[in-house]
Backbone as a chain_set.jsonl record, in Angstrom:
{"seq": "XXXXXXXXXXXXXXXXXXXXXXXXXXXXXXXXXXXXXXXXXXXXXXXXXXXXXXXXXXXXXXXXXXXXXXXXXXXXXXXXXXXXXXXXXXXXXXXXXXXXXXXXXXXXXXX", "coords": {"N": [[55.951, 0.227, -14.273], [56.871, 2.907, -13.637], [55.003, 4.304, -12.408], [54.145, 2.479, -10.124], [56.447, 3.283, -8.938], [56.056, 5.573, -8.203], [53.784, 6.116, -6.748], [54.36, 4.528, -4.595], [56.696, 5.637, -3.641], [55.334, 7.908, -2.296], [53.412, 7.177, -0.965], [55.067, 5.826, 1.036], [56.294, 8.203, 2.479], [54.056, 9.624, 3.086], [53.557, 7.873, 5.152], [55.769, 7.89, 6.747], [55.411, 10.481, 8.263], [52.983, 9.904, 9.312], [53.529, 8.106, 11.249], [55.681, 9.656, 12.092], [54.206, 11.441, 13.461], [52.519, 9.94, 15.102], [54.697, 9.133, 16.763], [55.156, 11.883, 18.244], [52.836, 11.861, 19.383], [52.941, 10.02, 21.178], [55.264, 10.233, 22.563], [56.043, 13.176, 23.525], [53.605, 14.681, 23.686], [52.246, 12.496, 25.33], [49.858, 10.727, 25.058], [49.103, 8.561, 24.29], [49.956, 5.45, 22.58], [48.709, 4.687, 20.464], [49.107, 5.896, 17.499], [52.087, 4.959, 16.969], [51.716, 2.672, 17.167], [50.381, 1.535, 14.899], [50.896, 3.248, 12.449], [53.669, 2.448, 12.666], [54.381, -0.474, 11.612], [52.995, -0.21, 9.048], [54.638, 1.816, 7.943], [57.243, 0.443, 8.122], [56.372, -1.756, 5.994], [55.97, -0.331, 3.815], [58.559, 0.861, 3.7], [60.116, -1.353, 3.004], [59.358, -1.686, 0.542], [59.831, 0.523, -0.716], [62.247, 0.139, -0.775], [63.224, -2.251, -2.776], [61.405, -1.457, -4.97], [63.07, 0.769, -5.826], [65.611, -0.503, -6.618], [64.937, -2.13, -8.761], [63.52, -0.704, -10.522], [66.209, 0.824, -10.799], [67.598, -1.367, -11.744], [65.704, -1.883, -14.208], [65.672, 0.93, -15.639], [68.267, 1.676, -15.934], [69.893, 2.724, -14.173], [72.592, 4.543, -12.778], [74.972, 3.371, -10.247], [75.585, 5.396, -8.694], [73.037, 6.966, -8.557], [71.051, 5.01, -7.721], [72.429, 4.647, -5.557], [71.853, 6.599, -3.557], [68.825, 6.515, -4.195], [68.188, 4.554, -2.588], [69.793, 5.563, -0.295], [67.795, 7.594, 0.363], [65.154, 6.725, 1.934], [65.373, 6.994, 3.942], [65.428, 9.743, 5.266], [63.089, 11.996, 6.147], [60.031, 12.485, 3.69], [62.068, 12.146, 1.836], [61.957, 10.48, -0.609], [59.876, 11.229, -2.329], [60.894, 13.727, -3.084], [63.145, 12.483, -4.216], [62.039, 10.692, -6.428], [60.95, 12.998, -8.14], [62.829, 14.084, -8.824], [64.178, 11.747, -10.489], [61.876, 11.371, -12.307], [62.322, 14.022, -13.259], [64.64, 13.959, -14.624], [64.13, 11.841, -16.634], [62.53, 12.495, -18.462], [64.106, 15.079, -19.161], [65.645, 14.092, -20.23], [64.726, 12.747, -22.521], [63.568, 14.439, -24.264], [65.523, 15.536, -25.654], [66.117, 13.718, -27.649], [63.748, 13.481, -29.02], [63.773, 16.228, -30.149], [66.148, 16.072, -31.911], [64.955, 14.065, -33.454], [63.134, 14.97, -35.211], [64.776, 17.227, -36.41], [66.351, 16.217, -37.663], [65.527, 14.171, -39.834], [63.514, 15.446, -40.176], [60.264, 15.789, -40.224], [58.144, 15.028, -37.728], [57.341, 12.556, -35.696]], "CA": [[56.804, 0.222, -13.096], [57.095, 3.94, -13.577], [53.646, 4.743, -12.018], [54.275, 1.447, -8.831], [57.555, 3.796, -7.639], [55.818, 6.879, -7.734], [52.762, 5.397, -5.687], [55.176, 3.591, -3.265], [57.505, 7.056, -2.843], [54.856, 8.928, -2.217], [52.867, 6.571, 0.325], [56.424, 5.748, 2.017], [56.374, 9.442, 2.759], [52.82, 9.793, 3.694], [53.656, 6.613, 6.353], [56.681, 8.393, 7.943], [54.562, 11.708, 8.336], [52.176, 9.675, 9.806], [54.54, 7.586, 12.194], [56.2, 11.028, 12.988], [52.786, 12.221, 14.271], [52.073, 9.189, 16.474], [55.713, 9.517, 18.292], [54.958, 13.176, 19.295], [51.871, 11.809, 20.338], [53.522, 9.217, 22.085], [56.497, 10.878, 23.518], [55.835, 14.551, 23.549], [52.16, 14.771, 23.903], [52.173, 11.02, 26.165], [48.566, 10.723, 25.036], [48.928, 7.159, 24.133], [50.87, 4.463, 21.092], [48.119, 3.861, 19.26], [50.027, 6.148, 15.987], [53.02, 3.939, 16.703], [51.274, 1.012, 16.824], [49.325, 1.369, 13.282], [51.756, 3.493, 11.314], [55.194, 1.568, 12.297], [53.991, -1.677, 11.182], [52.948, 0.246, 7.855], [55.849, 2.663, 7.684], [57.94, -0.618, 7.954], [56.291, -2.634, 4.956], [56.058, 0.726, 2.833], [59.843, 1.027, 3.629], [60.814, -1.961, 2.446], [58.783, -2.138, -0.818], [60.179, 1.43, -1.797], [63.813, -0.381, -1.42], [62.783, -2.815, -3.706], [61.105, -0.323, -5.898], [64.201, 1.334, -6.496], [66.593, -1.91, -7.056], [63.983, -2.969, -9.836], [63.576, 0.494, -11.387], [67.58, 1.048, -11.355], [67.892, -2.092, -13.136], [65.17, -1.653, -15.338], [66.444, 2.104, -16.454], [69.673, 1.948, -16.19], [70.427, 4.104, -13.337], [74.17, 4.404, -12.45], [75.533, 3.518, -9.016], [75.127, 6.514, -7.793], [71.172, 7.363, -8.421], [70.51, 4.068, -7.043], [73.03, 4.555, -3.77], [71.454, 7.851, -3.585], [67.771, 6.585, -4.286], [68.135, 3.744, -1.264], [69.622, 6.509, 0.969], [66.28, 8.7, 0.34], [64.119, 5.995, 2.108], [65.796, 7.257, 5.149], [65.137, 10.808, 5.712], [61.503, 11.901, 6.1], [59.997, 13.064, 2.655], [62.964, 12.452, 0.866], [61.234, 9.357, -1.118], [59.095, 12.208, -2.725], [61.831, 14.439, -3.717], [63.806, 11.679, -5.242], [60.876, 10.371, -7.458], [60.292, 13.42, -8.839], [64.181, 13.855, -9.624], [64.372, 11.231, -11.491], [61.309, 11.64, -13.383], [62.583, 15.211, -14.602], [66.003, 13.59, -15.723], [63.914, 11.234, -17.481], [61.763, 13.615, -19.326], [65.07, 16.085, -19.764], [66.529, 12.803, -21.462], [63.369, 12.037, -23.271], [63.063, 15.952, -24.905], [67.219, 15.933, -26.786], [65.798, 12.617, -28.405], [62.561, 14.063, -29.649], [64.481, 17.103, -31.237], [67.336, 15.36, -32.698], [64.197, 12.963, -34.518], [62.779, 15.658, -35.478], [65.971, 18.116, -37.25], [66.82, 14.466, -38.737], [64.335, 13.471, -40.139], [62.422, 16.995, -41.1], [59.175, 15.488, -39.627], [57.706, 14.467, -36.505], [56.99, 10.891, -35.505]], "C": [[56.991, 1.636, -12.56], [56.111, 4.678, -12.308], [53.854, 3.963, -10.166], [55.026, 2.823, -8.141], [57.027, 4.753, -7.612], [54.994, 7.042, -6.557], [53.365, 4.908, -4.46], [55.732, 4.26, -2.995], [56.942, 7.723, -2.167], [53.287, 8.346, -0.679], [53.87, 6.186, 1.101], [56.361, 7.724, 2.753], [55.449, 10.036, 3.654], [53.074, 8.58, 5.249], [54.988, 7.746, 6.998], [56.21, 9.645, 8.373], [53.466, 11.013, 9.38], [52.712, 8.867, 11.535], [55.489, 8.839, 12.713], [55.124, 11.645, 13.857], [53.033, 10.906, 15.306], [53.428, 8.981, 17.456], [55.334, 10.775, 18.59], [53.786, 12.807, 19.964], [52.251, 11.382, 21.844], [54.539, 9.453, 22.681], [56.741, 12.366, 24.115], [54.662, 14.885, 24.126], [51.75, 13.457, 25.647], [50.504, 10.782, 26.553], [48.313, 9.372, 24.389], [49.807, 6.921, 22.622], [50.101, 4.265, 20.518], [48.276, 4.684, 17.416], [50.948, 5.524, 16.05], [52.854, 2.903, 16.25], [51.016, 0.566, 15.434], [50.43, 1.977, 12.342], [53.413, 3.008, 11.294], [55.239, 0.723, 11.383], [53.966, -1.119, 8.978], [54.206, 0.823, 6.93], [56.948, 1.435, 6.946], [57.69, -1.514, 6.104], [56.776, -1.534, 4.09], [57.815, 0.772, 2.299], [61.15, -0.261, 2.498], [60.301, -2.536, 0.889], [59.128, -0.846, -1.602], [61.651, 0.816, -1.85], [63.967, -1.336, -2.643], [62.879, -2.529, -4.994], [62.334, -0.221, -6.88], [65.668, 0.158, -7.0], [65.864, -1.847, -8.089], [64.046, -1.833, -10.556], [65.278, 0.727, -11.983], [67.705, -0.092, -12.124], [67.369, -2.288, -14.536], [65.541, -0.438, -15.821], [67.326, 2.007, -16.457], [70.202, 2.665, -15.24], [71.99, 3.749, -12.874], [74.179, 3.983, -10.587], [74.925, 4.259, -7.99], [73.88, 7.061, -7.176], [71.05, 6.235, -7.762], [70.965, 4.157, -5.219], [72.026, 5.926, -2.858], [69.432, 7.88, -3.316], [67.551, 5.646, -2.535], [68.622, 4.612, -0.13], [68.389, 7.591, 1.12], [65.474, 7.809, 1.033], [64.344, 6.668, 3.384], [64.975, 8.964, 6.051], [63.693, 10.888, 5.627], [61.086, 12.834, 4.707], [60.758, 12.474, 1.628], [62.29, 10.929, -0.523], [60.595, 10.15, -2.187], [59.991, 13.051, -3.29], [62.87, 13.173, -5.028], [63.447, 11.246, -6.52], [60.885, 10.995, -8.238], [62.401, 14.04, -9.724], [64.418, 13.185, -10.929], [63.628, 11.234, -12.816], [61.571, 12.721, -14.388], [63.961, 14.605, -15.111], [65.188, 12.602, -16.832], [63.104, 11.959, -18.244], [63.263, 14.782, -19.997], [65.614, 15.113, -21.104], [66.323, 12.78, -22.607], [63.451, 12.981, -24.819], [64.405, 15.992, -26.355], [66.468, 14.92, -27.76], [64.755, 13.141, -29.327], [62.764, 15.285, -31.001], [65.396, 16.752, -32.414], [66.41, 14.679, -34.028], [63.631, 14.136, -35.487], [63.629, 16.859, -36.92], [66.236, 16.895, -38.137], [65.775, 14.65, -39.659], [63.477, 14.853, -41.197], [61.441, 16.417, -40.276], [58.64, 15.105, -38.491], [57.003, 12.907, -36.756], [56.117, 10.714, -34.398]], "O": [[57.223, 1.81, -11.363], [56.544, 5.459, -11.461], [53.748, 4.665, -9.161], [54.559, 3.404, -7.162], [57.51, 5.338, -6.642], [55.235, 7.783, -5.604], [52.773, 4.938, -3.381], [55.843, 4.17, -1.772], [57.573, 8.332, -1.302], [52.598, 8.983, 0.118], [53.462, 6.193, 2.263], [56.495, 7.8, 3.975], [55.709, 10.718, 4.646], [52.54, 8.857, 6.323], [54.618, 8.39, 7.98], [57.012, 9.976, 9.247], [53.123, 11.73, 10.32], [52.261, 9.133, 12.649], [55.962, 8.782, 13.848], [55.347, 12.291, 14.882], [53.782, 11.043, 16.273], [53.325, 8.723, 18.655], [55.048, 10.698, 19.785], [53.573, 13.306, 21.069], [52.093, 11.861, 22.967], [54.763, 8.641, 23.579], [57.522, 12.618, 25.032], [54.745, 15.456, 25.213], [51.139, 13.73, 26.681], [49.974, 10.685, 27.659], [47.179, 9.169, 23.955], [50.188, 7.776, 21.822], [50.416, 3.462, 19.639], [47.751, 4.225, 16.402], [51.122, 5.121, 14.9], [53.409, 2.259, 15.359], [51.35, -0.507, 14.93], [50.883, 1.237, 11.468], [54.195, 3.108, 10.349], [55.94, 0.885, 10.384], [54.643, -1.536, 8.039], [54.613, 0.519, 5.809], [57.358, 1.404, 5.786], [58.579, -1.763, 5.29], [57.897, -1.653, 3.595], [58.27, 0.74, 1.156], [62.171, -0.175, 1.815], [60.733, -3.512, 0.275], [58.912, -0.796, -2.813], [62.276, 0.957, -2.901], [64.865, -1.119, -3.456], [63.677, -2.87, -5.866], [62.603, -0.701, -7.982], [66.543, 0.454, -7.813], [66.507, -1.019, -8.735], [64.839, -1.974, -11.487], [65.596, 0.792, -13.17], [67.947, 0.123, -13.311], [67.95, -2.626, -15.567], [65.945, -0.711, -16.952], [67.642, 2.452, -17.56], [71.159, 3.353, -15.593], [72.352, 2.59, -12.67], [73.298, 4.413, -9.842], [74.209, 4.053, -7.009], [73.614, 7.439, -6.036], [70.821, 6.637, -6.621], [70.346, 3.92, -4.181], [71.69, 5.937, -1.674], [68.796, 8.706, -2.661], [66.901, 6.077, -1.582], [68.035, 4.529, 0.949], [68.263, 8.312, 2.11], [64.388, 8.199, 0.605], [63.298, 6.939, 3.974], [64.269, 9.096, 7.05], [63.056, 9.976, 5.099], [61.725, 13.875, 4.554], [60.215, 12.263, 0.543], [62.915, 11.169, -1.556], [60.828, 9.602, -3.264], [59.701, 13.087, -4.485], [63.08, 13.208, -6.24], [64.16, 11.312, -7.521], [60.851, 10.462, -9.347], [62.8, 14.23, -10.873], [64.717, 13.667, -12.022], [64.109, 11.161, -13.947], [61.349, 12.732, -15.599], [64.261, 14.959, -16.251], [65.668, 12.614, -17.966], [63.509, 11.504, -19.313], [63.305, 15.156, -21.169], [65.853, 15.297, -22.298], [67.101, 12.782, -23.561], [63.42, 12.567, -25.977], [64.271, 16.326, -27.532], [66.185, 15.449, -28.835], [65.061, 13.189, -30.518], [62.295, 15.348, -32.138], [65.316, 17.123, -33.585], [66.792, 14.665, -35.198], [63.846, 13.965, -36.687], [63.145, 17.152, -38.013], [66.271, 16.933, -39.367], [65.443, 15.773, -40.04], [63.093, 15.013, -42.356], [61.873, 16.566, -39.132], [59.363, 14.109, -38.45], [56.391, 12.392, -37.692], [55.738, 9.586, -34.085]]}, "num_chains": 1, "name": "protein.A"}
């Protein structure tokens, strides 16, 4: 599941980058909709399969309230899908590391 949200943060990101290009085309530039046309539609599914994502991940880890209110407001801004991801992955690795030591001083040995 770990691997799905990173893939789906990180193409949600790539889709609003891409849907940001075809409005300047289309409103700034006024060289035609055909980036609206193709990356809304996309932007859109992407959008709603990283909300998902993150429902399913917070319930499968455990995430509090907060990371989750926090992860569903990141779909919003542009990028932020990509920053969040990699958030969580270093709390889960910081998590990961106390555990590893602790087995370790315990124990005398590595596992």
């Amino acid at each position: 599941m770990l691997r799905l949200f990173r893939a789906v943060a990180i193409a949600e990101a790539c889709s609003w980058v891409g849907l940001l290009a075809g409005m300047y085309v289309k409103y700034i530039a006024q060289a035609g909709e055909l980036g609206v046309k193709i990356f809304g539609p996309v932007h859109g599914g992407l959008f709603v399969l990283y909300l998902a994502a993150v429902l399913l991940l917070a319930r499968q880890e455990g995430w509090s309230r907060a990371a989750t209110v926090l992860g569903l407001a990141c779909s919003v801004p542009p990028l932020a899908t990509v920053w969040f991801e990699r958030r969580q992955q270093r709390r889960r690795s910081d998590a990961g590391e106390p555990q590893a030591a602790t087995s370790v001083a315990a124990t005398g040995s590595r596992r």
